[in-house]
Tab-separated table of N, CA and C in Angstrom:
chain	number	residue	atom	x	y	z
A	18	UNK	N	8.923	17.274	-16.887
A	18	UNK	CA	9.320	16.744	-18.672
A	18	UNK	C	8.332	17.267	-19.385
A	19	UNK	N	8.797	17.877	-20.651
A	19	UNK	CA	7.869	18.454	-21.138
A	19	UNK	C	8.325	18.494	-22.923
A	20	UNK	N	7.452	18.325	-23.973
A	20	UNK	CA	8.293	18.727	-25.154
A	20	UNK	C	8.353	20.089	-25.773
A	21	UNK	N	7.289	20.748	-24.779
A	21	UNK	CA	7.176	22.258	-25.182
A	21	UNK	C	5.429	22.508	-26.098
A	22	UNK	N	4.874	21.901	-26.460
A	22	UNK	CA	4.299	21.260	-27.251
A	22	UNK	C	2.391	21.780	-25.906
A	23	UNK	N	1.836	22.139	-26.331
A	23	UNK	CA	0.632	22.224	-25.416
A	23	UNK	C	-0.345	20.694	-26.041
A	24	UNK	N	-0.742	19.959	-24.666
A	24	UNK	CA	-1.123	18.989	-24.837
A	24	UNK	C	-2.397	18.726	-24.154
A	25	UNK	N	-3.431	17.661	-24.456
A	25	UNK	CA	-4.377	17.686	-23.735
A	25	UNK	C	-4.402	17.401	-22.189
A	26	UNK	N	-3.330	16.648	-22.348
A	26	UNK	CA	-2.964	15.811	-20.661
A	26	UNK	C	-1.503	16.322	-20.806
A	27	UNK	N	-1.551	16.960	-19.216
A	27	UNK	CA	-0.024	17.036	-19.085
A	27	UNK	C	0.844	15.748	-18.717
A	28	UNK	N	2.182	16.167	-19.211
A	28	UNK	CA	3.029	15.186	-19.067
A	28	UNK	C	3.424	15.175	-17.709
A	29	UNK	N	3.084	15.159	-16.445
A	29	UNK	CA	3.243	14.720	-15.293
A	29	UNK	C	2.148	14.017	-15.091
A	30	UNK	N	0.801	13.881	-15.878
A	30	UNK	CA	0.050	13.327	-15.398
A	30	UNK	C	0.064	11.869	-16.085
A	31	UNK	N	0.427	12.166	-17.462
A	31	UNK	CA	0.670	10.624	-18.223
A	31	UNK	C	1.794	9.953	-17.034
A	32	UNK	N	3.019	10.995	-17.062
A	32	UNK	CA	3.811	9.985	-16.472
A	32	UNK	C	3.502	9.407	-14.810
A	33	UNK	N	2.491	10.218	-14.729
A	33	UNK	CA	2.051	9.312	-12.899
A	33	UNK	C	1.190	8.199	-13.380
A	34	UNK	N	0.893	8.104	-14.202
A	34	UNK	CA	-0.779	6.935	-14.592
A	34	UNK	C	-0.155	6.059	-15.411
A	35	UNK	N	1.348	6.133	-15.892
A	35	UNK	CA	1.528	5.204	-16.670
A	35	UNK	C	1.530	3.785	-16.769
A	36	UNK	N	1.823	3.199	-15.733
A	36	UNK	CA	1.910	1.573	-15.445
A	36	UNK	C	0.523	1.393	-15.331
A	37	UNK	N	-0.476	2.523	-15.379
A	37	UNK	CA	-2.032	1.823	-15.429
A	37	UNK	C	-2.441	1.638	-17.445
A	38	UNK	N	-1.746	2.963	-17.607
A	38	UNK	CA	-1.538	2.518	-18.974
A	38	UNK	C	-1.011	1.304	-19.283
A	39	UNK	N	0.330	1.215	-19.087
A	39	UNK	CA	1.067	-0.087	-19.822
A	39	UNK	C	0.018	-1.683	-19.648
A	40	UNK	N	-0.519	-1.570	-18.568
A	40	UNK	CA	-0.795	-2.705	-17.739
A	40	UNK	C	-2.641	-2.501	-18.041
A	41	UNK	N	-2.873	-2.121	-19.080
A	41	UNK	CA	-4.277	-1.829	-19.549
A	41	UNK	C	-5.132	-1.725	-18.357
A	42	UNK	N	-4.838	-1.062	-17.610
A	42	UNK	CA	-5.851	-0.847	-16.431
A	42	UNK	C	-6.355	0.248	-16.410
A	43	UNK	N	-6.690	0.936	-17.926
A	43	UNK	CA	-7.182	2.519	-17.682
A	43	UNK	C	-8.270	2.345	-18.391
A	44	UNK	N	-9.312	2.849	-18.248
A	44	UNK	CA	-10.658	3.030	-19.367
A	44	UNK	C	-10.280	3.000	-20.593
A	45	UNK	N	-11.106	2.694	-21.543
A	45	UNK	CA	-10.583	2.823	-22.800
A	45	UNK	C	-10.418	4.441	-23.496
A	46	UNK	N	-11.581	5.594	-22.949
A	46	UNK	CA	-11.688	6.929	-23.259
A	46	UNK	C	-10.559	7.549	-22.749
A	47	UNK	N	-9.738	7.153	-21.398
A	47	UNK	CA	-8.763	7.812	-20.968
A	47	UNK	C	-7.153	7.104	-21.419
A	48	UNK	N	-7.648	5.890	-21.744
A	48	UNK	CA	-6.098	5.150	-22.604
A	48	UNK	C	-5.810	5.843	-23.916
A	49	UNK	N	-7.265	6.210	-24.610
A	49	UNK	CA	-7.257	6.814	-25.841
A	49	UNK	C	-6.421	7.974	-25.777
A	50	UNK	N	-6.784	8.847	-24.879
A	50	UNK	CA	-6.217	10.249	-24.556
A	50	UNK	C	-4.489	10.064	-24.046
A	51	UNK	N	-3.906	8.722	-23.417
A	51	UNK	CA	-2.704	8.840	-23.534
A	51	UNK	C	-2.057	8.539	-24.605
A	52	UNK	N	-2.556	7.782	-25.197
A	52	UNK	CA	-1.948	7.063	-26.745
A	52	UNK	C	-1.711	8.231	-27.830
A	53	UNK	N	-2.774	9.347	-27.294
A	53	UNK	CA	-3.005	10.779	-28.207
A	53	UNK	C	-1.714	11.427	-27.631
A	54	UNK	N	-1.086	11.537	-26.849
A	54	UNK	CA	0.224	12.351	-25.720
A	54	UNK	C	1.222	11.499	-25.849
A	55	UNK	N	1.309	10.453	-26.033
A	55	UNK	CA	2.594	9.534	-26.337
A	55	UNK	C	2.927	9.683	-27.496
A	56	UNK	N	1.809	9.760	-28.583
A	56	UNK	CA	2.405	10.135	-30.273
A	56	UNK	C	2.659	11.385	-30.563
A	57	UNK	N	2.095	12.213	-29.890
A	57	UNK	CA	2.605	13.785	-30.160
A	57	UNK	C	4.042	13.850	-29.137
A	58	UNK	N	4.181	13.651	-27.836
A	58	UNK	CA	5.165	13.980	-27.068
A	58	UNK	C	6.553	13.162	-26.692
A	59	UNK	N	7.854	13.269	-27.946
A	59	UNK	CA	8.555	12.222	-28.011
A	59	UNK	C	9.221	12.402	-26.342
A	60	UNK	N	9.429	13.365	-25.635
A	60	UNK	CA	9.930	12.657	-24.413
A	60	UNK	C	9.038	11.509	-23.149
A	61	UNK	N	7.821	11.935	-23.259
A	61	UNK	CA	7.028	11.079	-22.556
A	61	UNK	C	7.062	9.352	-23.267
A	62	UNK	N	6.619	9.271	-25.130
A	62	UNK	CA	7.242	8.372	-25.644
A	62	UNK	C	8.327	7.616	-25.234
A	63	UNK	N	9.554	8.305	-25.178
A	63	UNK	CA	11.020	7.565	-24.852
A	63	UNK	C	10.429	7.245	-23.264
A	64	UNK	N	10.518	7.758	-22.288
A	64	UNK	CA	10.104	7.172	-21.076
A	64	UNK	C	9.018	6.000	-21.287
A	65	UNK	N	7.899	6.068	-21.947
A	65	UNK	CA	7.200	5.193	-22.108
A	65	UNK	C	7.847	3.675	-22.862
A	66	UNK	N	8.593	4.027	-23.468
A	66	UNK	CA	9.624	3.018	-24.369
A	66	UNK	C	10.338	2.268	-23.459
A	67	UNK	N	10.913	3.271	-22.400
A	67	UNK	CA	11.874	2.306	-21.323
A	67	UNK	C	10.972	1.619	-20.156
A	68	UNK	N	9.959	2.186	-19.970
A	68	UNK	CA	9.197	1.329	-18.833
A	68	UNK	C	8.731	-0.172	-19.598
A	69	UNK	N	8.167	0.246	-20.878
A	69	UNK	CA	7.609	-0.929	-21.359
A	69	UNK	C	8.782	-2.419	-21.652
A	70	UNK	N	9.650	-1.639	-21.711
A	70	UNK	CA	10.943	-2.406	-22.258
A	70	UNK	C	11.141	-3.225	-20.744
A	71	UNK	N	11.424	-2.519	-19.789
A	71	UNK	CA	11.793	-2.740	-18.402
A	71	UNK	C	10.384	-4.333	-18.079
A	72	UNK	N	9.474	-3.586	-18.495
A	72	UNK	CA	8.246	-4.668	-17.935
A	72	UNK	C	8.305	-6.032	-18.823
A	73	UNK	N	8.855	-5.519	-20.014
A	73	UNK	CA	8.848	-6.956	-20.833
A	73	UNK	C	10.202	-7.612	-20.450
A	74	UNK	N	11.322	-7.188	-19.670
A	74	UNK	CA	12.524	-7.675	-19.411
A	74	UNK	C	11.582	-8.716	-17.827
A	75	UNK	N	11.169	-7.726	-17.113
A	75	UNK	CA	10.881	-8.479	-15.904
A	75	UNK	C	9.961	-9.598	-16.482
A	76	UNK	N	8.874	-9.495	-16.765
A	76	UNK	CA	8.133	-10.722	-17.432
A	76	UNK	C	8.895	-11.800	-18.030
A	77	UNK	N	9.702	-11.625	-18.895
A	77	UNK	CA	10.591	-12.729	-19.285
A	77	UNK	C	11.674	-13.202	-17.842
A	78	UNK	N	11.659	-12.930	-17.349
A	78	UNK	CA	12.976	-13.047	-16.247
A	78	UNK	C	12.342	-13.725	-15.119
A	79	UNK	N	11.170	-13.485	-14.780
A	79	UNK	CA	10.458	-13.696	-13.866
A	79	UNK	C	8.912	-14.120	-14.052
A	80	UNK	N	8.599	-14.315	-15.076
A	80	UNK	CA	7.210	-14.702	-15.536
A	80	UNK	C	6.653	-15.984	-15.065
A	81	UNK	N	7.825	-16.823	-15.059
A	81	UNK	CA	7.265	-18.120	-14.559
A	81	UNK	C	7.550	-18.559	-13.112
A	82	UNK	N	7.777	-17.469	-12.270
A	82	UNK	CA	7.630	-18.070	-10.958
A	82	UNK	C	5.982	-17.817	-10.129
A	83	UNK	N	5.664	-18.611	-9.842
A	83	UNK	CA	4.393	-18.508	-8.952
A	83	UNK	C	4.634	-17.658	-7.996
A	84	UNK	N	3.647	-16.763	-8.016
A	84	UNK	CA	3.279	-15.711	-6.609
A	84	UNK	C	2.611	-16.758	-5.275
A	85	UNK	N	3.627	-16.705	-4.935
A	85	UNK	CA	2.246	-17.570	-3.384
A	85	UNK	C	0.879	-16.582	-2.965
A	86	UNK	N	-0.163	-16.974	-2.612
A	86	UNK	CA	-1.212	-16.683	-2.871
A	86	UNK	C	-1.331	-15.877	-1.756
A	87	UNK	N	-0.450	-16.142	-0.106
A	87	UNK	CA	-0.705	-15.081	0.743
A	87	UNK	C	0.017	-13.692	0.355
A	88	UNK	N	0.839	-13.867	-0.323
A	88	UNK	CA	1.379	-12.566	-0.817
A	88	UNK	C	0.680	-11.910	-1.582
A	89	UNK	N	0.252	-12.561	-2.795
A	89	UNK	CA	-0.659	-11.337	-3.653
A	89	UNK	C	-1.274	-10.847	-2.686
A	90	UNK	N	-2.449	-11.306	-1.947
A	90	UNK	CA	-3.203	-10.747	-1.514
A	90	UNK	C	-2.858	-9.784	-0.081
A	91	UNK	N	-1.846	-10.308	0.172
A	91	UNK	CA	-1.002	-9.479	1.091
A	91	UNK	C	-1.026	-7.669	0.177
A	92	UNK	N	-0.200	-8.201	-1.023
A	92	UNK	CA	0.022	-6.970	-2.089
A	92	UNK	C	-1.133	-5.583	-2.184
A	93	UNK	N	-2.186	-6.698	-2.532
A	93	UNK	CA	-3.708	-6.407	-3.109
A	93	UNK	C	-4.245	-5.751	-2.026
A	94	UNK	N	-4.178	-6.216	-0.549
A	94	UNK	CA	-4.385	-5.279	0.433
A	94	UNK	C	-3.941	-3.926	0.689
A	95	UNK	N	-2.684	-3.634	0.266
A	95	UNK	CA	-1.866	-2.790	0.603
A	95	UNK	C	-2.455	-1.446	-0.348
A	96	UNK	N	-2.803	-2.000	-1.561
A	96	UNK	CA	-2.688	-1.505	-2.630
A	96	UNK	C	-4.138	-0.902	-2.674
A	97	UNK	N	-5.080	-1.760	-2.099
A	97	UNK	CA	-6.615	-1.096	-1.780
A	97	UNK	C	-6.723	-0.045	-0.901
A	98	UNK	N	-5.402	0.048	0.406
A	98	UNK	CA	-5.364	1.012	1.114
A	98	UNK	C	-4.622	2.076	1.346
A	99	UNK	N	-4.277	2.184	-0.221
A	99	UNK	CA	-3.517	2.920	-0.422
A	99	UNK	C	-4.542	4.113	-1.499
A	100	UNK	N	-5.410	3.178	-2.121
A	100	UNK	CA	-6.273	3.596	-2.897
A	100	UNK	C	-7.492	4.219	-2.252
A	101	UNK	N	-7.477	3.959	-1.028
A	101	UNK	CA	-8.738	4.233	-0.049
A	101	UNK	C	-8.272	5.661	0.400
A	102	UNK	N	-7.030	5.804	0.532
A	102	UNK	CA	-6.295	7.227	0.651
A	102	UNK	C	-5.903	6.844	2.417
A	103	UNK	N	-5.582	5.710	2.676
A	103	UNK	CA	-4.941	5.649	3.763
A	103	UNK	C	-3.428	5.362	3.991
A	104	UNK	N	-2.701	6.134	4.646
A	104	UNK	CA	-1.264	5.715	4.989
A	104	UNK	C	-0.572	4.523	5.389
A	105	UNK	N	-0.092	4.265	4.469
A	105	UNK	CA	0.624	2.356	4.976
A	105	UNK	C	2.325	3.012	5.111
A	106	UNK	N	2.640	3.262	6.327
A	106	UNK	CA	3.887	3.833	6.479
A	106	UNK	C	5.221	2.832	6.037
A	107	UNK	N	6.445	2.816	5.561
A	107	UNK	CA	7.603	1.923	5.043
A	107	UNK	C	7.614	0.930	6.087
A	108	UNK	N	7.883	1.973	7.519
A	108	UNK	CA	8.375	1.141	8.586
A	108	UNK	C	7.738	0.360	8.762
A	109	UNK	N	5.785	0.344	8.744
A	109	UNK	CA	4.913	-0.647	9.133
A	109	UNK	C	4.841	-1.894	8.315
A	110	UNK	N	5.413	-1.787	6.864
A	110	UNK	CA	5.608	-2.580	6.173
A	110	UNK	C	7.217	-3.461	6.373
A	111	UNK	N	7.970	-2.908	6.857
A	111	UNK	CA	9.067	-3.803	6.824
A	111	UNK	C	8.956	-4.478	8.388
A	112	UNK	N	8.526	-3.761	9.675
A	112	UNK	CA	7.945	-4.236	10.533
A	112	UNK	C	7.327	-5.861	10.452
A	113	UNK	N	6.181	-5.758	9.721
A	113	UNK	CA	5.647	-6.980	9.166
A	113	UNK	C	6.076	-7.752	8.538
A	114	UNK	N	6.994	-7.219	7.570
A	114	UNK	CA	8.371	-8.283	6.980
A	114	UNK	C	9.081	-9.213	7.950
A	115	UNK	N	9.347	-7.942	8.820
A	115	UNK	CA	10.114	-8.765	9.602
A	115	UNK	C	9.750	-9.771	10.787
A	116	UNK	N	8.373	-9.433	11.115
A	116	UNK	CA	7.699	-10.651	11.745
A	116	UNK	C	7.435	-11.870	11.142
A	117	UNK	N	6.939	-11.762	9.899
A	117	UNK	CA	6.698	-12.910	8.956
A	117	UNK	C	7.731	-13.797	8.976
A	118	UNK	N	9.127	-13.318	8.596
A	118	UNK	CA	10.270	-13.900	8.338
A	118	UNK	C	10.241	-14.448	9.744
A	119	UNK	N	10.499	-13.939	10.717
A	119	UNK	CA	10.805	-14.559	12.561
A	119	UNK	C	9.893	-15.855	12.561
A	120	UNK	N	8.572	-15.422	11.997
A	120	UNK	CA	7.359	-16.661	11.998
A	120	UNK	C	7.888	-17.867	11.426
A	121	UNK	N	8.550	-17.586	10.160
A	121	UNK	CA	8.618	-18.747	9.359
A	121	UNK	C	9.787	-19.570	9.452
A	122	UNK	N	10.899	-18.978	10.033
A	122	UNK	CA	12.105	-19.285	10.529
A	122	UNK	C	11.996	-20.201	11.809
A	123	UNK	N	10.850	-19.749	12.657
A	123	UNK	CA	10.558	-20.602	13.760
A	123	UNK	C	9.918	-21.939	13.575
A	124	UNK	N	9.097	-21.807	12.421
A	124	UNK	CA	8.350	-22.795	11.893
A	124	UNK	C	9.796	-23.874	11.246
A	125	UNK	N	10.272	-23.210	10.505
A	125	UNK	CA	11.731	-24.330	9.961
A	125	UNK	C	12.490	-24.599	10.893
A	126	UNK	N	12.837	-24.336	12.123
A	126	UNK	CA	13.658	-24.405	12.860
A	126	UNK	C	12.500	-25.819	13.705
A	127	UNK	N	11.222	-25.281	13.725
A	127	UNK	CA	10.433	-26.351	14.553
A	127	UNK	C	10.540	-27.658	14.237
A	128	UNK	N	10.206	-27.792	12.398
A	128	UNK	CA	10.512	-28.590	11.382
A	128	UNK	C	11.628	-29.238	11.724
A	129	UNK	N	12.759	-28.709	11.950
A	129	UNK	CA	14.396	-29.381	11.427
A	129	UNK	C	14.958	-29.868	12.854
A	130	UNK	N	13.864	-29.507	14.070
A	130	UNK	CA	14.548	-29.860	15.248
A	130	UNK	C	13.610	-31.592	15.473
A	131	UNK	N	12.489	-31.463	15.107
A	131	UNK	CA	11.775	-32.600	15.115
A	131	UNK	C	12.314	-33.570	14.726
A	132	UNK	N	12.745	-33.384	13.358
A	132	UNK	CA	13.159	-34.848	12.595
A	132	UNK	C	14.929	-35.136	13.182
A	133	UNK	N	15.219	-33.854	13.588
A	133	UNK	CA	16.575	-34.296	14.684
A	133	UNK	C	16.666	-35.513	15.449
A	134	UNK	N	15.747	-34.813	16.091
A	134	UNK	CA	15.362	-35.522	17.456
A	134	UNK	C	14.575	-36.880	17.137
A	135	UNK	N	13.688	-37.365	16.106
A	135	UNK	CA	13.311	-38.733	15.411
A	135	UNK	C	14.416	-39.286	15.025
A	136	UNK	N	15.472	-38.664	14.424
A	136	UNK	CA	16.791	-39.319	14.029
A	136	UNK	C	17.819	-40.081	15.409
A	137	UNK	N	17.417	-39.240	16.122
A	137	UNK	CA	18.581	-39.305	17.329
A	137	UNK	C	18.192	-40.398	18.429
A	138	UNK	N	16.703	-40.423	17.949
A	138	UNK	CA	16.134	-41.787	18.970
A	138	UNK	C	15.999	-42.873	18.134
A	139	UNK	N	16.422	-42.999	16.757
A	139	UNK	CA	16.527	-43.921	16.012
A	139	UNK	C	17.962	-44.500	16.144
A	140	UNK	N	18.922	-43.714	16.446
A	140	UNK	CA	19.999	-44.137	16.464
A	140	UNK	C	20.723	-44.282	18.044
A	141	UNK	N	20.326	-44.052	18.663
A	141	UNK	CA	20.588	-43.817	20.457
A	141	UNK	C	19.651	-44.376	21.456
A	142	UNK	N	18.165	-44.569	20.907
A	142	UNK	CA	17.056	-44.439	21.718
A	142	UNK	C	17.082	-45.756	22.955
A	143	UNK	N	17.980	-46.936	21.886
A	143	UNK	CA	17.767	-48.080	22.556
A	143	UNK	C	19.623	-48.335	23.411
A	144	UNK	N	19.948	-47.994	24.721
A	144	UNK	CA	20.798	-48.043	25.244
A	144	UNK	C	21.697	-49.013	25.838
A	145	UNK	N	20.728	-50.416	25.514
A	145	UNK	CA	21.351	-51.470	25.480
A	145	UNK	C	22.156	-52.446	24.550
A	146	UNK	N	23.271	-53.034	24.878
A	146	UNK	CA	24.866	-53.827	24.213
A	146	UNK	C	23.632	-54.229	23.069
A	147	UNK	N	24.450	-54.133	21.712
A	147	UNK	CA	24.334	-55.009	20.363
A	147	UNK	C	23.485	-56.302	20.547
A	148	UNK	N	24.075	-57.254	21.513
A	148	UNK	CA	23.666	-58.410	21.421
A	148	UNK	C	22.284	-58.697	22.244
A	149	UNK	N	22.062	-57.766	23.356
A	149	UNK	CA	20.666	-57.885	23.862
A	149	UNK	C	19.408	-56.977	23.121
A	150	UNK	N	19.781	-56.466	22.224
A	150	UNK	CA	19.146	-55.816	21.406
A	150	UNK	C	18.456	-57.093	20.139
A	151	UNK	N	19.401	-57.685	19.826
A	151	UNK	CA	19.199	-58.701	18.796
A	151	UNK	C	17.998	-59.471	19.120
A	152	UNK	N	18.066	-60.194	20.635
A	152	UNK	CA	17.207	-60.937	21.270
A	152	UNK	C	15.870	-61.030	20.768
């Protein structure tokens, strides 16, 4: 995509780093160059506006949910691996997610069966007739 006018920054480079710009994670000098490009290039400005709107919508709809710390650390770890140039395959991510889900289900099942056993013990733990229990 390009408006056809020459720019200091190529449109593909601007779009590749758009979220860094939107999230204000870009060094000040780079950020200024991006702003100049977006001000001059209507297709990039339109894409920027769309991505900015999506980001605001997600924040409004999901911004109140707390992110579990273990999820945050896993995501940050994967980001660091990718930034370091290591390959993180989608299959390995899915496999790890499936293992973690199975672990959560086993933990929930163990907790549920423990309380079910406690309830069963309380209700049927004493097989003596009611009159004998009352004594």
